XYZ file of C-alpha atoms in Angstrom:
710
model
C 63.746 43.118 149.532
C 62.402 45.745 151.858
C 64.077 44.157 154.583
C 67.086 43.968 153.314
C 66.993 47.683 153.114
C 66.181 48.170 156.710
C 69.206 46.280 156.745
C 70.869 48.542 154.751
C 69.660 51.614 157.139
C 70.132 50.196 160.427
C 74.177 49.918 159.033
C 74.165 53.513 157.701
C 72.104 54.460 161.275
C 75.495 51.891 162.897
C 78.055 53.902 160.965
C 76.882 57.531 161.841
C 76.649 56.326 165.250
C 79.547 55.485 165.335
C 81.367 58.408 164.050
C 79.611 60.464 165.752
C 81.198 59.210 169.256
C 84.552 59.514 167.877
C 84.110 63.714 168.623
C 80.603 63.888 170.451
C 82.213 66.896 172.932
C 83.353 68.599 170.223
C 80.472 68.255 168.268
C 77.622 68.975 170.405
C 79.666 71.544 172.632
C 79.805 73.699 169.592
C 76.083 74.126 168.894
C 73.609 76.383 169.436
C 69.531 75.920 170.552
C 69.062 77.303 167.105
C 71.626 75.496 165.208
C 70.048 72.500 167.121
C 66.624 72.849 165.907
C 67.973 74.112 162.405
C 69.580 70.638 162.264
C 66.887 68.720 163.667
C 64.790 70.424 160.626
C 66.946 69.383 158.464
C 66.913 65.529 160.049
C 63.558 65.597 159.218
C 63.765 66.987 156.009
C 66.263 64.325 155.051
C 63.884 61.383 156.345
C 60.767 62.801 154.110
C 63.717 62.689 151.547
C 64.276 59.074 152.121
C 60.857 57.379 152.813
C 60.102 60.001 149.364
C 63.305 57.486 147.765
C 62.138 54.068 149.653
C 58.510 54.957 148.463
C 60.050 55.090 144.921
C 62.635 52.109 145.313
C 59.839 50.221 146.811
C 57.492 51.458 143.226
C 60.508 50.016 141.482
C 60.602 46.568 142.793
C 57.807 45.947 142.555
C 57.233 46.632 139.071
C 60.607 44.807 138.579
C 58.636 42.014 140.302
C 55.979 42.343 137.956
C 58.417 42.764 134.839
C 60.384 39.746 135.643
C 56.853 37.556 136.297
C 56.145 38.360 132.888
C 59.279 37.807 131.478
C 59.117 34.410 133.239
C 56.114 33.456 131.800
C 57.143 34.561 128.001
C 60.397 32.793 128.852
C 57.888 29.581 129.517
C 56.027 29.451 126.932
C 58.192 31.337 124.452
C 58.738 29.161 121.384
C 62.108 27.586 120.414
C 64.331 30.366 118.897
C 66.603 28.741 115.922
C 69.995 30.322 114.954
C 68.313 31.290 111.362
C 65.770 33.189 113.547
C 68.440 35.211 114.969
C 69.622 35.770 111.303
C 66.478 36.798 109.905
C 66.359 39.629 112.879
C 69.987 40.639 112.903
C 69.376 40.969 108.958
C 65.892 42.797 109.661
C 68.105 45.156 111.902
C 70.149 46.026 109.341
C 68.156 46.679 106.845
C 66.016 49.127 108.779
C 69.493 50.839 110.402
C 70.302 51.171 106.175
C 66.449 52.665 105.617
C 67.218 55.515 108.845
C 70.600 56.311 107.605
C 69.680 56.622 104.259
C 66.859 58.734 105.437
C 68.411 60.179 107.690
C 70.971 61.316 104.373
C 68.083 62.850 102.589
C 67.650 64.907 104.632
C 71.222 65.752 106.090
C 71.386 66.808 101.937
C 68.142 67.912 101.512
C 67.629 71.220 99.569
C 65.673 72.676 102.029
C 65.679 73.500 105.530
C 64.367 70.919 107.590
C 64.852 70.873 111.456
C 63.317 69.470 114.767
C 62.354 71.181 117.750
C 60.729 70.089 121.258
C 58.020 71.874 123.186
C 60.060 74.620 124.438
C 61.117 75.712 121.078
C 65.178 73.401 121.911
C 66.267 72.744 118.336
C 67.397 68.903 118.685
C 68.274 67.882 114.803
C 68.823 70.560 111.736
C 70.090 69.335 108.832
C 73.005 71.335 106.766
C 70.825 73.342 104.439
C 69.192 75.351 107.470
C 72.810 75.715 109.732
C 74.253 76.882 106.717
C 71.880 79.559 106.011
C 73.062 81.045 109.399
C 76.740 80.395 108.390
C 77.014 78.044 111.307
C 76.785 73.828 111.389
C 74.528 71.597 112.747
C 76.009 70.776 115.835
C 76.056 74.456 116.530
C 72.198 74.931 117.047
C 71.766 71.646 119.681
C 70.761 72.648 122.907
C 69.645 76.597 121.069
C 66.096 77.367 121.431
C 64.143 79.825 119.149
C 65.645 82.521 121.204
C 69.216 81.989 120.825
C 68.927 82.132 117.350
C 66.207 85.294 116.307
C 65.094 88.485 118.094
C 62.705 88.344 120.548
C 59.762 89.026 117.778
C 60.258 86.556 115.488
C 61.380 84.210 118.407
C 57.920 84.349 119.764
C 56.205 84.013 116.306
C 58.277 80.625 115.845
C 57.034 79.333 119.434
C 53.653 80.401 119.062
C 53.464 77.940 115.813
C 55.683 75.467 117.442
C 52.562 75.563 120.579
C 49.904 74.831 118.215
C 51.546 71.924 116.793
C 51.864 70.167 120.042
C 48.656 71.580 121.764
C 46.465 70.827 119.046
C 48.552 67.467 117.287
C 47.940 69.179 113.593
C 50.720 70.316 110.728
C 50.822 74.378 110.899
C 52.044 76.027 107.238
C 53.120 78.977 107.398
C 55.462 81.893 105.970
C 58.197 82.788 107.866
C 61.102 85.410 107.387
C 64.231 84.711 108.104
C 66.700 88.586 109.158
C 70.325 87.895 108.042
C 72.982 90.328 108.293
C 73.431 91.210 104.981
C 69.981 89.854 103.522
C 66.459 89.273 104.556
C 64.918 85.456 103.115
C 61.597 83.538 103.175
C 60.648 80.408 103.342
C 57.179 78.522 103.385
C 57.430 76.180 106.430
C 55.338 73.131 107.578
C 54.963 71.980 111.198
C 54.153 68.449 111.481
C 53.936 66.823 114.799
C 56.376 63.850 115.921
C 53.980 61.172 118.221
C 55.318 58.826 120.141
C 54.237 55.312 120.454
C 51.125 56.393 123.477
C 50.176 59.085 120.629
C 51.812 61.922 122.536
C 53.314 64.670 120.549
C 56.656 64.876 121.555
C 58.103 67.174 118.908
C 57.397 69.558 115.844
C 59.837 68.692 112.513
C 59.647 71.551 110.412
C 60.364 71.803 106.256
C 60.962 75.005 105.476
C 61.567 75.649 100.989
C 63.039 78.771 100.628
C 60.368 81.363 98.346
C 62.523 84.174 98.574
C 62.703 84.813 94.509
C 59.059 84.475 94.623
C 58.384 87.079 97.033
C 60.481 89.455 94.901
C 58.515 88.078 91.979
C 55.500 88.542 93.795
C 57.225 92.069 95.011
C 57.752 92.983 91.595
C 54.263 91.834 90.137
C 52.859 94.208 92.839
C 54.949 97.266 91.862
C 54.176 95.786 87.870
C 50.391 95.622 88.977
C 50.860 99.633 90.572
C 52.378 100.701 86.871
C 49.573 98.794 85.227
C 46.778 99.952 86.578
C 47.860 103.631 86.220
C 48.400 102.842 82.817
C 45.006 101.478 82.608
C 43.421 104.627 84.695
C 44.448 107.076 82.343
C 44.919 105.488 79.354
C 43.145 107.184 76.437
C 41.507 104.043 75.483
C 37.897 103.290 77.216
C 38.722 99.937 79.707
C 36.584 98.158 81.856
C 35.364 95.046 83.770
C 32.362 93.145 84.491
C 31.685 91.392 87.707
C 29.278 87.971 87.581
C 26.498 89.858 88.334
C 27.137 91.823 85.180
C 27.412 95.242 87.446
C 31.143 97.002 86.148
C 34.072 95.917 88.734
C 36.169 98.326 87.755
C 36.007 101.553 84.944
C 39.145 103.643 83.704
C 38.432 107.534 83.540
C 38.708 107.596 79.438
C 35.348 105.502 79.718
C 33.735 107.323 82.512
C 34.666 110.496 80.284
C 32.735 109.518 77.794
C 29.197 109.590 79.282
C 30.584 112.803 81.500
C 30.556 111.265 84.866
C 33.266 109.905 87.233
C 34.215 105.965 87.469
C 33.153 105.974 90.777
C 29.608 106.836 90.181
C 29.937 103.784 87.314
C 31.259 101.016 89.486
C 28.864 98.747 91.098
C 25.923 99.481 87.949
C 24.470 97.781 85.878
C 25.115 99.148 81.398
C 21.298 100.333 81.509
C 22.337 102.464 83.924
C 24.677 104.797 81.078
C 22.744 102.772 77.543
C 19.422 102.226 76.532
C 17.995 99.211 77.523
C 18.558 97.774 73.367
C 22.361 98.788 73.879
C 22.994 97.462 77.324
C 21.582 94.089 76.619
C 23.643 93.841 73.315
C 26.261 94.721 75.392
C 25.490 92.255 78.304
C 24.348 89.168 75.774
C 28.348 88.887 74.905
C 29.233 89.385 78.847
C 27.105 86.289 79.621
C 28.686 84.325 76.565
C 31.958 85.199 77.887
C 31.110 84.348 81.428
C 29.464 81.062 80.180
C 31.839 79.753 78.009
C 35.252 80.909 79.088
C 36.585 82.191 75.749
C 37.134 85.705 74.595
C 35.208 87.532 72.359
C 34.236 90.874 70.422
C 31.442 93.346 70.107
C 31.396 96.837 67.893
C 29.840 99.036 69.665
C 27.682 102.393 68.557
C 27.686 105.417 71.465
C 26.483 108.199 71.846
C 29.044 110.736 73.850
C 27.277 113.620 76.246
C 28.090 115.634 73.358
C 26.113 114.616 71.627
C 28.916 112.670 68.938
C 28.203 109.473 67.527
C 31.253 107.205 68.617
C 32.384 103.476 67.053
C 34.301 101.469 69.846
C 35.085 97.260 68.859
C 35.092 95.941 72.142
C 37.629 92.814 73.246
C 36.456 91.198 75.700
C 38.650 88.879 78.242
C 37.877 86.140 80.954
C 39.958 86.396 84.023
C 40.044 83.107 85.460
C 41.047 81.089 88.897
C 43.073 78.309 89.374
C 40.246 76.155 88.397
C 39.630 77.510 85.327
C 36.197 79.571 86.931
C 35.643 83.442 85.492
C 36.569 85.698 87.860
C 35.050 89.023 85.801
C 35.599 89.777 82.254
C 37.746 92.789 81.208
C 37.455 94.952 78.404
C 39.238 97.083 76.519
C 37.528 99.163 73.778
C 39.233 100.842 70.606
C 38.114 104.050 68.892
C 37.033 102.723 65.394
C 35.012 105.804 64.626
C 37.031 106.826 61.362
C 37.724 103.244 60.010
C 33.901 103.097 60.595
C 33.098 106.171 58.580
C 36.192 105.149 55.797
C 34.187 102.019 55.622
C 30.970 103.871 55.644
C 32.541 105.760 52.620
C 33.936 102.419 50.861
C 30.422 100.776 51.169
C 29.097 103.795 49.376
C 32.298 103.829 46.375
C 31.559 100.032 46.571
C 28.123 100.508 45.559
C 29.024 103.300 42.648
C 31.858 100.836 41.688
C 29.478 97.530 41.817
C 26.358 99.878 39.578
C 29.318 100.817 37.267
C 30.289 97.195 36.540
C 27.302 96.046 36.602
C 26.048 97.954 33.543
C 29.015 98.879 31.838
C 28.755 97.159 28.136
C 32.451 95.910 28.397
C 33.150 92.726 30.479
C 34.880 93.109 33.774
C 36.570 89.800 35.499
C 38.834 88.555 38.224
C 40.555 85.395 38.385
C 43.116 82.670 39.422
C 46.423 82.098 38.014
C 45.588 78.469 36.965
C 42.233 80.001 35.242
C 39.017 79.936 36.728
C 36.932 83.244 37.361
C 36.556 84.323 41.172
C 33.998 87.078 39.208
C 32.511 88.413 36.618
C 29.930 90.899 35.402
C 26.734 90.363 33.371
C 28.752 91.864 30.288
C 31.241 89.206 30.421
C 28.485 86.200 30.750
C 26.567 87.805 27.980
C 29.615 88.637 25.969
C 30.889 85.198 26.169
C 27.448 82.899 25.563
C 26.774 81.801 28.403
C 23.383 81.208 30.874
C 24.638 82.856 33.943
C 27.177 84.159 36.374
C 27.357 80.443 37.877
C 27.379 78.783 34.574
C 30.563 80.818 33.621
C 32.480 80.288 37.303
C 32.506 76.474 36.326
C 34.312 77.040 32.879
C 38.357 76.436 33.110
C 39.513 79.714 31.041
C 42.788 77.631 29.747
C 40.750 74.693 27.975
C 37.170 75.915 27.073
C 38.225 80.164 26.339
C 41.007 79.291 24.150
C 41.035 77.478 20.615
C 44.862 76.469 21.564
C 46.122 76.067 25.517
C 49.063 77.868 24.560
C 47.523 80.949 23.835
C 46.559 82.077 27.704
C 50.523 81.664 28.302
C 51.297 83.502 25.015
C 48.741 86.122 24.561
C 47.783 86.882 27.502
C 50.207 85.900 30.650
C 53.501 87.015 28.945
C 54.141 90.256 30.934
C 53.610 91.057 34.752
C 52.447 94.089 33.984
C 49.618 96.087 32.677
C 48.872 95.898 28.850
C 46.292 95.902 26.602
C 45.754 93.049 24.614
C 43.934 91.709 21.255
C 43.099 87.547 20.616
C 40.970 85.563 20.224
C 38.550 83.645 22.412
C 35.249 80.651 21.950
C 32.399 81.224 23.410
C 29.804 79.014 24.638
C 29.064 77.865 21.302
C 32.501 77.396 20.191
C 32.501 80.704 17.563
C 34.715 82.996 17.221
C 34.978 86.212 19.326
C 37.752 88.889 18.825
C 38.555 90.732 22.328
C 40.513 94.085 23.929
C 41.994 92.691 27.190
C 43.428 95.502 29.282
C 44.442 93.550 33.036
C 46.737 93.494 35.155
C 47.947 91.022 37.809
C 47.795 91.508 41.894
C 50.929 90.195 43.741
C 52.320 89.735 47.327
C 54.849 91.498 48.526
C 56.994 88.234 47.087
C 56.233 89.170 43.682
C 53.586 86.091 43.263
C 50.393 86.862 41.561
C 47.438 86.544 43.572
C 44.593 87.000 41.104
C 44.078 88.748 37.691
C 41.832 91.168 36.617
C 40.682 92.871 33.507
C 38.447 94.533 31.258
C 36.956 93.101 27.855
C 35.820 94.918 25.173
C 34.047 92.660 22.277
C 35.801 94.228 18.879
C 34.702 91.501 17.022
C 33.154 94.178 14.328
C 36.034 96.205 14.540
C 38.400 93.557 13.875
C 36.218 92.368 10.620
C 36.929 95.991 9.787
C 40.034 95.627 9.825
C 40.615 92.461 8.136
C 38.285 93.778 5.610
C 40.818 96.877 5.722
C 43.327 94.497 5.059
C 42.334 92.374 2.335
C 40.497 95.399 0.516
C 44.310 96.852 0.559
C 45.822 93.775 -0.166
C 43.046 93.514 -3.163
C 44.412 97.394 -3.698
C 48.002 96.635 -4.136
C 47.386 93.799 -6.169
C 45.270 96.120 -8.251
C 48.115 98.361 -8.723
C 50.204 95.697 -9.431
C 48.464 93.850 -11.827
C 47.936 97.575 -13.550
C 51.433 98.515 -13.503
C 51.982 95.138 -15.229
C 49.043 95.789 -17.692
C 50.483 98.822 -18.559
C 54.152 96.788 -18.737
C 52.385 94.699 -20.941
C 50.958 97.047 -23.392
C 54.358 99.688 -23.051
C 56.452 96.336 -24.028
C 54.312 93.198 -24.770
C 52.242 94.343 -27.698
C 54.944 97.321 -28.465
C 57.984 94.741 -29.690
C 55.908 92.397 -31.775
C 53.642 95.404 -33.631
C 57.423 97.115 -34.119
C 58.545 93.489 -36.278
C 55.431 93.948 -37.751
C 55.460 97.255 -38.980
C 59.273 96.481 -40.113
C 58.201 93.612 -42.258
C 55.536 95.224 -43.735
C 57.959 98.419 -44.294
C 60.323 95.355 -46.014
C 58.030 94.313 -48.079
C 56.503 98.035 -49.162
C 59.912 98.958 -49.951
C 61.854 95.842 -51.767
C 59.081 93.692 -52.794
C 59.977 94.231 -56.269
C 63.234 93.221 -56.125
C 62.196 90.084 -53.631
C 62.409 86.537 -54.637
C 59.317 84.603 -53.891
C 61.112 82.515 -50.859
C 61.604 85.738 -49.022
C 58.456 87.187 -49.504
C 57.707 83.953 -48.175
C 59.565 84.166 -44.908
C 58.775 87.780 -44.871
C 54.776 86.941 -44.765
C 55.421 83.901 -42.120
C 57.095 85.993 -39.944
C 54.220 88.423 -40.271
C 51.706 85.686 -39.613
C 53.402 84.680 -36.389
C 53.479 87.819 -35.591
C 49.449 88.073 -36.098
C 48.703 85.830 -34.364
C 51.238 86.323 -31.000
C 49.306 89.764 -31.097
C 46.083 87.668 -31.495
C 46.558 85.342 -28.272
C 48.229 88.662 -26.048
C 45.192 90.702 -27.193
C 42.550 87.637 -26.199
C 44.780 87.203 -22.669
C 44.280 90.592 -22.254
C 40.617 90.987 -22.840
C 39.804 87.688 -20.500
C 42.107 89.030 -17.937
C 39.667 92.512 -17.756
C 36.706 90.991 -18.373
C 38.047 88.517 -14.662
C 39.313 91.914 -13.450
C 35.657 93.046 -13.597
C 33.801 90.443 -13.145
C 32.485 90.011 -16.622
C 33.017 86.343 -17.052
C 30.298 84.316 -17.164
C 30.616 80.969 -15.532
C 28.377 78.120 -16.884
C 29.576 74.899 -16.039
C 28.099 71.943 -17.980
C 28.853 68.229 -18.369
C 30.648 67.276 -21.874
C 33.090 64.570 -23.211
C 37.048 65.825 -22.442
C 38.676 64.050 -25.187
C 37.039 65.659 -28.340
C 36.874 69.179 -26.630
C 40.687 68.645 -26.173
C 41.649 67.861 -29.732
C 39.564 70.889 -30.641
C 41.642 73.341 -28.904
C 44.827 71.816 -29.457
C 44.854 71.853 -32.832
C 46.094 75.406 -33.518
C 48.869 74.257 -30.659
C 50.098 71.319 -32.376
C 50.924 73.568 -35.663
C 53.687 75.885 -33.702
C 54.566 72.566 -32.306
C 54.900 71.152 -35.888
C 57.644 73.992 -36.634
C 59.872 73.211 -33.895
C 60.238 69.483 -34.268
C 57.872 68.949 -30.384
C 55.791 66.301 -30.536
C 52.161 65.668 -29.051
C 51.049 62.893 -27.005
C 47.465 62.623 -25.299
C 46.096 59.251 -22.732
C 42.620 60.595 -22.288
C 39.977 57.813 -21.838
C 37.565 58.464 -24.972
C 34.498 57.934 -22.076
C 35.882 60.754 -19.553
C 33.329 63.258 -19.121
C 33.681 66.669 -17.142
C 31.489 69.355 -15.545
C 33.206 72.255 -16.239
C 32.935 75.723 -18.191
C 34.007 75.229 -21.942
C 35.080 78.690 -23.059
C 37.215 78.644 -19.479
C 38.273 74.881 -20.176
C 39.507 76.385 -23.751
C 41.386 79.164 -22.281
C 43.207 76.840 -19.687
C 44.290 74.002 -22.060
C 45.221 76.442 -24.447
C 47.839 78.668 -22.430
C 48.954 75.502 -20.769
C 50.244 73.599 -23.434
C 50.985 76.851 -25.489
C 53.750 77.739 -22.811
C 54.564 73.838 -22.806
C 56.092 74.160 -26.381
C 56.771 77.560 -26.277
C 59.377 76.214 -23.564
C 60.260 73.287 -24.726
C 63.452 73.014 -27.638
C 63.125 71.013 -30.431
C 62.897 67.470 -31.066
C 61.006 67.745 -27.702
C 57.511 66.569 -26.451
C 54.272 67.314 -25.086
C 52.451 64.993 -23.332
C 48.287 65.544 -22.411
C 47.082 63.397 -19.650
C 43.463 62.909 -17.772
C 42.307 60.405 -15.309
C 39.649 59.769 -12.864
C 40.495 60.161 -9.666
C 39.148 58.097 -6.467
C 36.969 61.569 -5.212
C 34.860 62.339 -8.500
C 37.026 64.331 -9.885
C 39.354 64.298 -13.239
C 42.927 65.278 -13.087
C 44.160 66.639 -15.977
C 48.320 67.605 -16.716
C 50.082 69.512 -19.176
C 53.699 67.654 -18.748
C 56.818 69.052 -21.091
C 60.133 67.895 -21.899
C 61.289 71.726 -21.619
C 63.894 73.716 -19.853
C 61.568 73.904 -16.341
C 62.077 76.356 -13.914
C 63.982 77.083 -10.451
C 62.242 77.189 -7.201
C 62.871 81.271 -7.131
C 59.791 81.281 -10.288
C 57.857 78.482 -9.378
C 56.966 79.899 -5.993
C 56.257 83.281 -7.901
C 54.744 82.093 -10.798
C 51.076 83.465 -10.442
C 51.714 86.203 -9.052
C 51.475 89.014 -11.552
C 52.759 92.204 -9.075
C 56.297 89.880 -9.726
C 57.774 90.082 -13.341
C 59.079 85.602 -13.966
C 58.530 86.180 -17.887
C 61.163 84.887 -20.346
C 61.445 84.453 -23.351
C 60.773 80.369 -24.869
C 63.599 78.819 -26.654
C 63.384 80.259 -29.936
C 62.723 83.737 -28.414
C 59.022 83.417 -28.368
C 57.635 86.517 -26.197
C 55.698 85.566 -22.899
C 53.962 88.346 -20.578
C 53.133 85.450 -17.783
C 49.667 87.310 -17.396
C 48.224 83.395 -19.258
C 49.231 80.990 -16.316
C 47.524 84.059 -13.830
C 44.552 83.809 -15.830
C 44.356 79.878 -15.834
C 44.592 79.807 -12.253
C 41.550 81.875 -11.870
C 39.994 80.102 -13.960
C 40.465 76.979 -12.790
C 39.835 78.818 -8.849
C 36.528 79.623 -10.334
C 36.060 75.773 -10.594
C 36.749 75.708 -7.113
C 40.114 73.551 -7.335
C 43.842 74.955 -7.565
C 46.585 75.114 -10.299
C 49.534 72.904 -8.892
C 53.228 73.040 -10.831
C 56.004 70.558 -10.473
C 59.408 71.818 -12.376
C 62.830 71.229 -11.935
C 65.159 73.621 -13.283
C 66.848 71.390 -17.250
C 64.507 68.837 -16.681
C 60.718 70.416 -18.132
C 57.791 70.908 -15.552
C 54.168 69.584 -15.240
C 50.972 71.385 -14.451
C 48.189 69.731 -13.042
C 44.457 70.253 -11.920
C 41.070 68.713 -11.243
C 37.605 69.577 -12.396
C 34.535 67.490 -11.319
C 33.554 64.268 -13.418
C 30.254 64.801 -12.979
C 27.696 66.967 -12.057
C 26.637 66.262 -8.058
């Protein structure tokens, strides 16, 4: 190969000599000695250059021969390459090409600015976003350097970063400012080294994220921080912060002013500098807790100001942490609660006064839920309801255990959502009755819903008994007045009328006796007898009633056979029944005995049977019967077939204040006093007088007496 190069050089020399022979005289004659020396020097330079080129050619030849030998060796020993191998290589090449295109597309369309420069700062590649930032296309930047795009200061700064990447081979991160004609952008850039197969850094690929928005926020935060720092510094509330070493990191003017100091005098000092030991430790205990747990806290403290005034503060402690959650320092904001504290002291005094009053007051004071559970009760309330302790009363269900009927609470107590006064019954622990006067009220929320009840209970049982007694006395007085009026009516009317008839008959006898026949005289005497009997019966009833009203009627029950006693009593009634043609029928077992007062039973039977005859028409009947009852009593009934009574009469039959009297079927007089006497006498025996009657169908009066002595 070297031989070929010499031959080529010889040929070039020969050609040059041939050219020189064409015009020898002109060429040489025109050259001066200096020009000849210059020409010789140029030839020498050319010769050196040619020798250098020859040297490089020889080196290239040697490398080619080495490569040829390697290729021959590889060719000789290489495995046989099939069509499938070539196909697989092509598929791999295609996949690599697609992958390259894909990532190139991602880089081109990335939302971040990406560019690549060499060691001199010359752009080798830029994506669209980078170029569009400057209003250019990616092609514009190819071949340009930093100094073509930025001013010298910014270009030098970028070049220094790129230079470090090439020198150290390490990634470089930095914040860069991009000044544009109409605005300034900020990017966070990461320059990454790109190496060749030998590990040498050949390019720097930079990935830049637009942080303009963040920079604006940071600027706004700085401005806000300055503003709030000013607000904190001159806030009327004491504000301060602690370092982890328990010294003051910051104190504002208000905090320092309390102690008559400057903030600089306190910053960096421990709380022991301005507080007594115990007070300082109290504060530091809370600070240590916040530092240890990283949780907020609060503490109420007392401070003696420089003026000697005692102040109270509520201090809220807030830990300030880093990204790792570590507490950097503790901020504290204090609120002056002196006025509230003094009010609380006053409230405590009032509450103590109220508590003493509630404990000592003789009335029951309570607080309960709407569904019926006690929340609070004073000792008087516990005692009033008969419980052993307050705890025992707290377990009581108010609705079911303190009221005789569950509905009483709703109807008497909870009917109005207003303050009010109610008097009602309550049940003590032992089940006995107590009357209370409840002055209660409701506590409601903002929506009007009941939260709980409060009230004062006063035991008015004695007062209630007195009122009931007065009411009973009034009723008795009204009854007495009515009976007195009835009594006077009987005296004025029922006694006067018989006496008028009696006097009239006697007057006829006196004036006309001589001219009267025996039959006329007999009729007058019969009428006189009947009048005398009526008067006697009436006077007997009046006397008996009077004795009863004065409590002078003796009650002496004894055991005797009923049938003989009733037969003796009915002897007087039988004669009046015969005159009206009324039959008297008996159904009384001969061996039936009763335990009763003989005189009272006689008055009862006489009055009831006389009334039966009086209000029965001629030809009717009266039925007197008695029978034993399962409860060891004897039921006695007197039934007639008379005119009967309507409900308006039977409802008021035993009331003396209402006139229910009427004449018999033949005009017999009736005061109604006999039935009232019967009722009272039967009640003396502990029984009741009952009546069943229907107008036009007769009446039945019946009552019971004990069958034997118990």
